[in-house]
């Protein structure tokens, strides 16, 4: 259905931030700290592992509870997107200035928390009513996986290329996808799939056809009847 492309594109837009953020934070940044940074930052992979365990695994149930308590998934998505878009360039700049392990750990943990709150906790709750139930899982899965493969897969390569132009430039990838994520939420905030009204119209048409068939068959002794099986 042509009308289904709008919410699918919005899902991909919101997923772009979580995908690019996750790949830059926990795949590209440790490599940058260990290989590209001069001097290198010690214990880069250990810092990344612990930060990911805390932000992406241990605290996800708590983030889900917080999102449930807010009862406003759109606001939670926008807040997480704005925070990541603004905060990551600031914290990444501190990493470039200090080459410190503590600020690296704080950056991965804090930005990772907002990424986890956006992706599994708030986004899927927000988009569940944007698709008819018959195609909901297929539509969301296709949109999510396409965005994850595209933005997540290309982000490390793009970050490496941009770091040669400007050391701070990789941070603006998250800023850009953060803006894209906010647009995805805003463009789908009031959207309702037309399938609901189409289904109601179809049911009405079926009822009308049934009444017409009954009138044609008739109710008298000479009326047609459906033979019963013994």
PDB file of C-alpha atoms in Angstrom:
ATOM      1  CA  UNK A   1       0.000   0.000   0.000  1.00  0.00           C
ATOM      2  CA  UNK A   2       1.341   3.423  -0.938  1.00  0.00           C
ATOM      3  CA  UNK A   3       0.094   4.989   2.300  1.00  0.00           C
ATOM      4  CA  UNK A   4       2.223   2.550   4.303  1.00  0.00           C
ATOM      5  CA  UNK A   5       5.484   4.119   3.110  1.00  0.00           C
ATOM      6  CA  UNK A   6       5.061   7.160   5.351  1.00  0.00           C
ATOM      7  CA  UNK A   7       5.192   5.350   8.722  1.00  0.00           C
ATOM      8  CA  UNK A   8       7.838   2.965   7.388  1.00  0.00           C
ATOM      9  CA  UNK A   9      10.110   5.873   6.455  1.00  0.00           C
ATOM     10  CA  UNK A  10       9.455   7.428   9.870  1.00  0.00           C
ATOM     11  CA  UNK A  11      10.489   4.194  11.608  1.00  0.00           C
ATOM     12  CA  UNK A  12      13.694   4.157   9.542  1.00  0.00           C
ATOM     13  CA  UNK A  13      14.369   7.800  10.416  1.00  0.00           C
ATOM     14  CA  UNK A  14      14.077   7.148  14.155  1.00  0.00           C
ATOM     15  CA  UNK A  15      16.106   3.945  13.890  1.00  0.00           C
ATOM     16  CA  UNK A  16      18.904   5.816  12.111  1.00  0.00           C
ATOM     17  CA  UNK A  17      19.929   7.533  15.349  1.00  0.00           C
ATOM     18  CA  UNK A  18      19.995   4.388  17.470  1.00  0.00           C
ATOM     19  CA  UNK A  19      21.879   2.472  14.764  1.00  0.00           C
ATOM     20  CA  UNK A  20      24.504   5.097  13.987  1.00  0.00           C
ATOM     21  CA  UNK A  21      24.892   5.910  17.676  1.00  0.00           C
ATOM     22  CA  UNK A  22      25.366   2.296  18.688  1.00  0.00           C
ATOM     23  CA  UNK A  23      27.916   1.544  15.976  1.00  0.00           C
ATOM     24  CA  UNK A  24      29.878   4.732  16.559  1.00  0.00           C
ATOM     25  CA  UNK A  25      29.854   4.394  20.348  1.00  0.00           C
ATOM     26  CA  UNK A  26      30.673   0.727  20.767  1.00  0.00           C
ATOM     27  CA  UNK A  27      32.443  -0.223  17.520  1.00  0.00           C
ATOM     28  CA  UNK A  28      34.120   2.818  16.006  1.00  0.00           C
ATOM     29  CA  UNK A  29      34.987   4.800  19.161  1.00  0.00           C
ATOM     30  CA  UNK A  30      36.982   2.001  20.892  1.00  0.00           C
ATOM     31  CA  UNK A  31      38.936   1.487  17.663  1.00  0.00           C
ATOM     32  CA  UNK A  32      39.556   5.219  17.429  1.00  0.00           C
ATOM     33  CA  UNK A  33      40.712   5.361  21.052  1.00  0.00           C
ATOM     34  CA  UNK A  34      43.060   2.404  20.595  1.00  0.00           C
ATOM     35  CA  UNK A  35      44.460   2.992  17.084  1.00  0.00           C
ATOM     36  CA  UNK A  36      43.645   6.395  15.605  1.00  0.00           C
ATOM     37  CA  UNK A  37      44.009   8.576  18.693  1.00  0.00           C
ATOM     38  CA  UNK A  38      47.455  10.060  19.395  1.00  0.00           C
ATOM     39  CA  UNK A  39      48.305   9.227  22.085  1.00  0.00           C
ATOM     40  CA  UNK A  40      46.062   6.196  22.326  1.00  0.00           C
ATOM     41  CA  UNK A  41      43.609   5.862  25.214  1.00  0.00           C
ATOM     42  CA  UNK A  42      44.333   2.817  27.361  1.00  0.00           C
ATOM     43  CA  UNK A  43      41.806   0.040  28.060  1.00  0.00           C
ATOM     44  CA  UNK A  44      39.579   1.191  25.202  1.00  0.00           C
ATOM     45  CA  UNK A  45      37.910  -2.174  24.611  1.00  0.00           C
ATOM     46  CA  UNK A  46      37.460  -2.855  28.319  1.00  0.00           C
ATOM     47  CA  UNK A  47      35.818   0.551  28.766  1.00  0.00           C
ATOM     48  CA  UNK A  48      33.526  -0.146  25.819  1.00  0.00           C
ATOM     49  CA  UNK A  49      32.537  -3.581  27.136  1.00  0.00           C
ATOM     50  CA  UNK A  50      31.641  -2.380  30.630  1.00  0.00           C
ATOM     51  CA  UNK A  51      29.799   0.699  29.322  1.00  0.00           C
ATOM     52  CA  UNK A  52      27.769  -1.439  26.931  1.00  0.00           C
ATOM     53  CA  UNK A  53      26.900  -3.975  29.636  1.00  0.00           C
ATOM     54  CA  UNK A  54      25.598  -1.180  31.852  1.00  0.00           C
ATOM     55  CA  UNK A  55      23.771   0.958  29.298  1.00  0.00           C
ATOM     56  CA  UNK A  56      22.529  -1.599  26.784  1.00  0.00           C
ATOM     57  CA  UNK A  57      21.774  -4.603  29.010  1.00  0.00           C
ATOM     58  CA  UNK A  58      21.629  -4.015  32.754  1.00  0.00           C
ATOM     59  CA  UNK A  59      19.545  -0.829  32.789  1.00  0.00           C
ATOM     60  CA  UNK A  60      17.187  -1.521  29.865  1.00  0.00           C
ATOM     61  CA  UNK A  61      14.389  -2.915  32.128  1.00  0.00           C
ATOM     62  CA  UNK A  62      14.626   0.232  34.269  1.00  0.00           C
ATOM     63  CA  UNK A  63      14.438   2.405  31.157  1.00  0.00           C
ATOM     64  CA  UNK A  64      11.327   0.517  30.076  1.00  0.00           C
ATOM     65  CA  UNK A  65       9.685   1.206  33.444  1.00  0.00           C
ATOM     66  CA  UNK A  66      10.546   4.908  33.187  1.00  0.00           C
ATOM     67  CA  UNK A  67       9.056   5.119  29.688  1.00  0.00           C
ATOM     68  CA  UNK A  68       5.887   3.384  30.934  1.00  0.00           C
ATOM     69  CA  UNK A  69       5.600   5.889  33.772  1.00  0.00           C
ATOM     70  CA  UNK A  70       5.914   8.888  31.459  1.00  0.00           C
ATOM     71  CA  UNK A  71       3.021   7.567  29.333  1.00  0.00           C
ATOM     72  CA  UNK A  72       4.212   9.731  26.439  1.00  0.00           C
ATOM     73  CA  UNK A  73       6.379   7.731  24.066  1.00  0.00           C
ATOM     74  CA  UNK A  74       6.655  10.538  21.507  1.00  0.00           C
ATOM     75  CA  UNK A  75       8.023  12.933  24.121  1.00  0.00           C
ATOM     76  CA  UNK A  76      10.475  10.278  25.343  1.00  0.00           C
ATOM     77  CA  UNK A  77      11.728   9.699  21.781  1.00  0.00           C
ATOM     78  CA  UNK A  78      12.178  13.418  21.118  1.00  0.00           C
ATOM     79  CA  UNK A  79      13.944  13.969  24.455  1.00  0.00           C
ATOM     80  CA  UNK A  80      16.379  11.103  23.816  1.00  0.00           C
ATOM     81  CA  UNK A  81      17.057  12.305  20.269  1.00  0.00           C
ATOM     82  CA  UNK A  82      17.706  15.916  21.294  1.00  0.00           C
ATOM     83  CA  UNK A  83      19.944  14.850  24.181  1.00  0.00           C
ATOM     84  CA  UNK A  84      22.107  12.603  22.012  1.00  0.00           C
ATOM     85  CA  UNK A  85      22.334  15.157  19.196  1.00  0.00           C
ATOM     86  CA  UNK A  86      23.576  17.886  21.554  1.00  0.00           C
ATOM     87  CA  UNK A  87      25.460  15.963  24.222  1.00  0.00           C
ATOM     88  CA  UNK A  88      27.619  13.623  22.142  1.00  0.00           C
ATOM     89  CA  UNK A  89      29.609  16.334  20.286  1.00  0.00           C
ATOM     90  CA  UNK A  90      30.308  18.038  23.630  1.00  0.00           C
ATOM     91  CA  UNK A  91      31.488  14.845  25.329  1.00  0.00           C
ATOM     92  CA  UNK A  92      33.445  13.644  22.295  1.00  0.00           C
ATOM     93  CA  UNK A  93      35.248  16.970  22.218  1.00  0.00           C
ATOM     94  CA  UNK A  94      36.279  16.367  25.840  1.00  0.00           C
ATOM     95  CA  UNK A  95      37.655  12.972  24.832  1.00  0.00           C
ATOM     96  CA  UNK A  96      39.750  14.631  22.127  1.00  0.00           C
ATOM     97  CA  UNK A  97      41.051  17.228  24.582  1.00  0.00           C
ATOM     98  CA  UNK A  98      41.833  15.047  27.606  1.00  0.00           C
ATOM     99  CA  UNK A  99      42.419  11.561  26.137  1.00  0.00           C
ATOM    100  CA  UNK A 100      41.026  10.347  29.447  1.00  0.00           C
ATOM    101  CA  UNK A 101      39.582   6.959  30.327  1.00  0.00           C
ATOM    102  CA  UNK A 102      36.952   8.380  32.704  1.00  0.00           C
ATOM    103  CA  UNK A 103      35.380  10.761  30.195  1.00  0.00           C
ATOM    104  CA  UNK A 104      35.428   7.998  27.569  1.00  0.00           C
ATOM    105  CA  UNK A 105      33.553   5.675  29.920  1.00  0.00           C
ATOM    106  CA  UNK A 106      31.057   8.396  30.851  1.00  0.00           C
ATOM    107  CA  UNK A 107      30.426   9.232  27.192  1.00  0.00           C
ATOM    108  CA  UNK A 108      29.728   5.636  26.187  1.00  0.00           C
ATOM    109  CA  UNK A 109      27.537   4.966  29.218  1.00  0.00           C
ATOM    110  CA  UNK A 110      25.446   8.150  29.144  1.00  0.00           C
ATOM    111  CA  UNK A 111      24.903   8.286  25.375  1.00  0.00           C
ATOM    112  CA  UNK A 112      24.336   4.526  25.374  1.00  0.00           C
ATOM    113  CA  UNK A 113      21.602   4.923  27.990  1.00  0.00           C
ATOM    114  CA  UNK A 114      19.720   7.443  25.888  1.00  0.00           C
ATOM    115  CA  UNK A 115      20.165   5.232  22.828  1.00  0.00           C
ATOM    116  CA  UNK A 116      18.735   2.237  24.710  1.00  0.00           C
ATOM    117  CA  UNK A 117      15.838   4.321  26.014  1.00  0.00           C
ATOM    118  CA  UNK A 118      15.020   5.480  22.483  1.00  0.00           C
ATOM    119  CA  UNK A 119      15.364   2.225  20.592  1.00  0.00           C
ATOM    120  CA  UNK A 120      13.806  -0.734  22.436  1.00  0.00           C
ATOM    121  CA  UNK A 121      11.978   1.151  25.157  1.00  0.00           C
ATOM    122  CA  UNK A 122      10.110   4.040  23.521  1.00  0.00           C
ATOM    123  CA  UNK A 123      10.255   3.747  19.741  1.00  0.00           C
ATOM    124  CA  UNK A 124       8.409   0.457  19.310  1.00  0.00           C
ATOM    125  CA  UNK A 125       5.708   1.531  21.761  1.00  0.00           C
ATOM    126  CA  UNK A 126       5.197   4.749  19.812  1.00  0.00           C
ATOM    127  CA  UNK A 127       4.957   3.133  16.385  1.00  0.00           C
ATOM    128  CA  UNK A 128       2.811   0.104  17.224  1.00  0.00           C
ATOM    129  CA  UNK A 129      -0.458   1.839  16.259  1.00  0.00           C
ATOM    130  CA  UNK A 130       0.925   3.392  13.071  1.00  0.00           C
ATOM    131  CA  UNK A 131       0.416   0.135  11.153  1.00  0.00           C
ATOM    132  CA  UNK A 132      -2.611  -2.151  10.771  1.00  0.00           C
ATOM    133  CA  UNK A 133      -2.236  -5.323  12.810  1.00  0.00           C
ATOM    134  CA  UNK A 134      -2.162  -7.475   9.652  1.00  0.00           C
ATOM    135  CA  UNK A 135       1.142  -5.982   8.446  1.00  0.00           C
ATOM    136  CA  UNK A 136       2.531  -4.398  11.616  1.00  0.00           C
ATOM    137  CA  UNK A 137       5.445  -6.738  12.344  1.00  0.00           C
ATOM    138  CA  UNK A 138       6.503  -7.026   8.700  1.00  0.00           C
ATOM    139  CA  UNK A 139       6.437  -3.271   8.135  1.00  0.00           C
ATOM    140  CA  UNK A 140       8.314  -2.394  11.314  1.00  0.00           C
ATOM    141  CA  UNK A 141      10.875  -5.179  10.869  1.00  0.00           C
ATOM    142  CA  UNK A 142      11.637  -4.179   7.274  1.00  0.00           C
ATOM    143  CA  UNK A 143      11.993  -0.492   8.176  1.00  0.00           C
ATOM    144  CA  UNK A 144      14.090  -1.174  11.264  1.00  0.00           C
ATOM    145  CA  UNK A 145      16.466  -3.613   9.578  1.00  0.00           C
ATOM    146  CA  UNK A 146      16.959  -1.453   6.496  1.00  0.00           C
ATOM    147  CA  UNK A 147      17.876   1.546   8.647  1.00  0.00           C
ATOM    148  CA  UNK A 148      20.112  -0.554  10.902  1.00  0.00           C
ATOM    149  CA  UNK A 149      21.982  -2.008   7.942  1.00  0.00           C
ATOM    150  CA  UNK A 150      22.322   1.332   6.143  1.00  0.00           C
ATOM    151  CA  UNK A 151      23.066   3.813   8.924  1.00  0.00           C
ATOM    152  CA  UNK A 152      24.690   1.366  11.319  1.00  0.00           C
ATOM    153  CA  UNK A 153      26.800  -0.293   8.648  1.00  0.00           C
ATOM    154  CA  UNK A 154      28.036   2.922   7.035  1.00  0.00           C
ATOM    155  CA  UNK A 155      28.582   4.998  10.191  1.00  0.00           C
ATOM    156  CA  UNK A 156      32.008   3.567  11.196  1.00  0.00           C
ATOM    157  CA  UNK A 157      33.401   4.068   7.681  1.00  0.00           C
ATOM    158  CA  UNK A 158      31.932   7.570   7.481  1.00  0.00           C
ATOM    159  CA  UNK A 159      33.324   8.432  10.919  1.00  0.00           C
ATOM    160  CA  UNK A 160      36.820   7.259   9.949  1.00  0.00           C
ATOM    161  CA  UNK A 161      36.715   9.312   6.753  1.00  0.00           C
ATOM    162  CA  UNK A 162      35.426  12.436   8.519  1.00  0.00           C
ATOM    163  CA  UNK A 163      37.998  12.154  11.321  1.00  0.00           C
ATOM    164  CA  UNK A 164      40.742  12.777   8.749  1.00  0.00           C
ATOM    165  CA  UNK A 165      39.059  16.055   7.772  1.00  0.00           C
ATOM    166  CA  UNK A 166      38.133  17.255  11.263  1.00  0.00           C
ATOM    167  CA  UNK A 167      38.662  15.216  14.462  1.00  0.00           C
ATOM    168  CA  UNK A 168      35.304  16.383  15.826  1.00  0.00           C
ATOM    169  CA  UNK A 169      33.362  15.690  12.613  1.00  0.00           C
ATOM    170  CA  UNK A 170      32.341  12.087  13.480  1.00  0.00           C
ATOM    171  CA  UNK A 171      30.250  13.424  16.361  1.00  0.00           C
ATOM    172  CA  UNK A 172      28.070  15.315  13.927  1.00  0.00           C
ATOM    173  CA  UNK A 173      26.884  12.039  12.406  1.00  0.00           C
ATOM    174  CA  UNK A 174      24.885  11.488  15.595  1.00  0.00           C
ATOM    175  CA  UNK A 175      23.733  15.108  15.493  1.00  0.00           C
ATOM    176  CA  UNK A 176      22.502  14.654  11.917  1.00  0.00           C
ATOM    177  CA  UNK A 177      20.695  11.382  12.598  1.00  0.00           C
ATOM    178  CA  UNK A 178      19.289  12.963  15.767  1.00  0.00           C
ATOM    179  CA  UNK A 179      17.621  15.646  13.654  1.00  0.00           C
ATOM    180  CA  UNK A 180      16.382  12.926  11.283  1.00  0.00           C
ATOM    181  CA  UNK A 181      14.951  11.012  14.239  1.00  0.00           C
ATOM    182  CA  UNK A 182      13.054  14.061  15.511  1.00  0.00           C
ATOM    183  CA  UNK A 183      11.593  14.634  12.033  1.00  0.00           C
ATOM    184  CA  UNK A 184      10.492  10.993  11.953  1.00  0.00           C
ATOM    185  CA  UNK A 185       8.590  11.412  15.220  1.00  0.00           C
ATOM    186  CA  UNK A 186       6.988  14.709  14.223  1.00  0.00           C
ATOM    187  CA  UNK A 187       5.909  13.460  10.787  1.00  0.00           C
ATOM    188  CA  UNK A 188       4.176  10.428  12.295  1.00  0.00           C
ATOM    189  CA  UNK A 189       2.801  11.940  15.518  1.00  0.00           C
ATOM    190  CA  UNK A 190      -0.790  12.432  14.320  1.00  0.00           C
ATOM    191  CA  UNK A 191      -0.715   9.717  11.664  1.00  0.00           C
ATOM    192  CA  UNK A 192      -3.305   6.936  11.698  1.00  0.00           C
ATOM    193  CA  UNK A 193      -3.323   4.200   9.052  1.00  0.00           C
ATOM    194  CA  UNK A 194      -6.330   4.406   6.712  1.00  0.00           C
ATOM    195  CA  UNK A 195      -6.714   0.638   6.861  1.00  0.00           C
ATOM    196  CA  UNK A 196      -9.020   1.076   9.852  1.00  0.00           C
ATOM    197  CA  UNK A 197     -11.573   3.060   7.844  1.00  0.00           C
ATOM    198  CA  UNK A 198     -11.114   0.763   4.840  1.00  0.00           C
ATOM    199  CA  UNK A 199     -11.821  -2.271   7.010  1.00  0.00           C
ATOM    200  CA  UNK A 200     -15.008  -0.703   8.349  1.00  0.00           C
ATOM    201  CA  UNK A 201     -16.133   0.113   4.799  1.00  0.00           C
ATOM    202  CA  UNK A 202     -15.362  -3.444   3.681  1.00  0.00           C
ATOM    203  CA  UNK A 203     -17.391  -4.916   6.543  1.00  0.00           C
ATOM    204  CA  UNK A 204     -20.343  -2.697   5.616  1.00  0.00           C
ATOM    205  CA  UNK A 205     -20.091  -3.805   1.991  1.00  0.00           C
ATOM    206  CA  UNK A 206     -20.040  -7.478   3.021  1.00  0.00           C
ATOM    207  CA  UNK A 207     -23.183  -6.983   5.134  1.00  0.00           C
ATOM    208  CA  UNK A 208     -24.961  -5.306   2.205  1.00  0.00           C
ATOM    209  CA  UNK A 209     -24.009  -8.123  -0.159  1.00  0.00           C
ATOM    210  CA  UNK A 210     -25.218 -10.714   2.344  1.00  0.00           C
ATOM    211  CA  UNK A 211     -28.619  -9.030   2.602  1.00  0.00           C
ATOM    212  CA  UNK A 212     -28.875  -8.897  -1.196  1.00  0.00           C
ATOM    213  CA  UNK A 213     -28.111 -12.607  -1.489  1.00  0.00           C
ATOM    214  CA  UNK A 214     -30.718 -13.470   1.132  1.00  0.00           C
ATOM    215  CA  UNK A 215     -33.369 -11.473  -0.741  1.00  0.00           C
ATOM    216  CA  UNK A 216     -32.461 -13.205  -3.999  1.00  0.00           C
ATOM    217  CA  UNK A 217     -32.686 -16.689  -2.505  1.00  0.00           C
ATOM    218  CA  UNK A 218     -35.959 -15.884  -0.719  1.00  0.00           C
ATOM    219  CA  UNK A 219     -37.530 -17.430   2.363  1.00  0.00           C
ATOM    220  CA  UNK A 220     -40.553 -19.303   0.901  1.00  0.00           C
ATOM    221  CA  UNK A 221     -41.064 -23.022   0.203  1.00  0.00           C
ATOM    222  CA  UNK A 222     -39.654 -22.632  -3.321  1.00  0.00           C
ATOM    223  CA  UNK A 223     -36.582 -20.748  -2.150  1.00  0.00           C
ATOM    224  CA  UNK A 224     -33.082 -22.026  -2.719  1.00  0.00           C
ATOM    225  CA  UNK A 225     -31.360 -23.615   0.215  1.00  0.00           C
ATOM    226  CA  UNK A 226     -27.917 -24.914   0.944  1.00  0.00           C
ATOM    227  CA  UNK A 227     -27.946 -28.741   1.106  1.00  0.00           C
ATOM    228  CA  UNK A 228     -26.949 -30.162   4.447  1.00  0.00           C
ATOM    229  CA  UNK A 229     -24.393 -32.918   4.679  1.00  0.00           C
ATOM    230  CA  UNK A 230     -25.516 -36.075   6.458  1.00  0.00           C
TER     231      UNK A 230
END
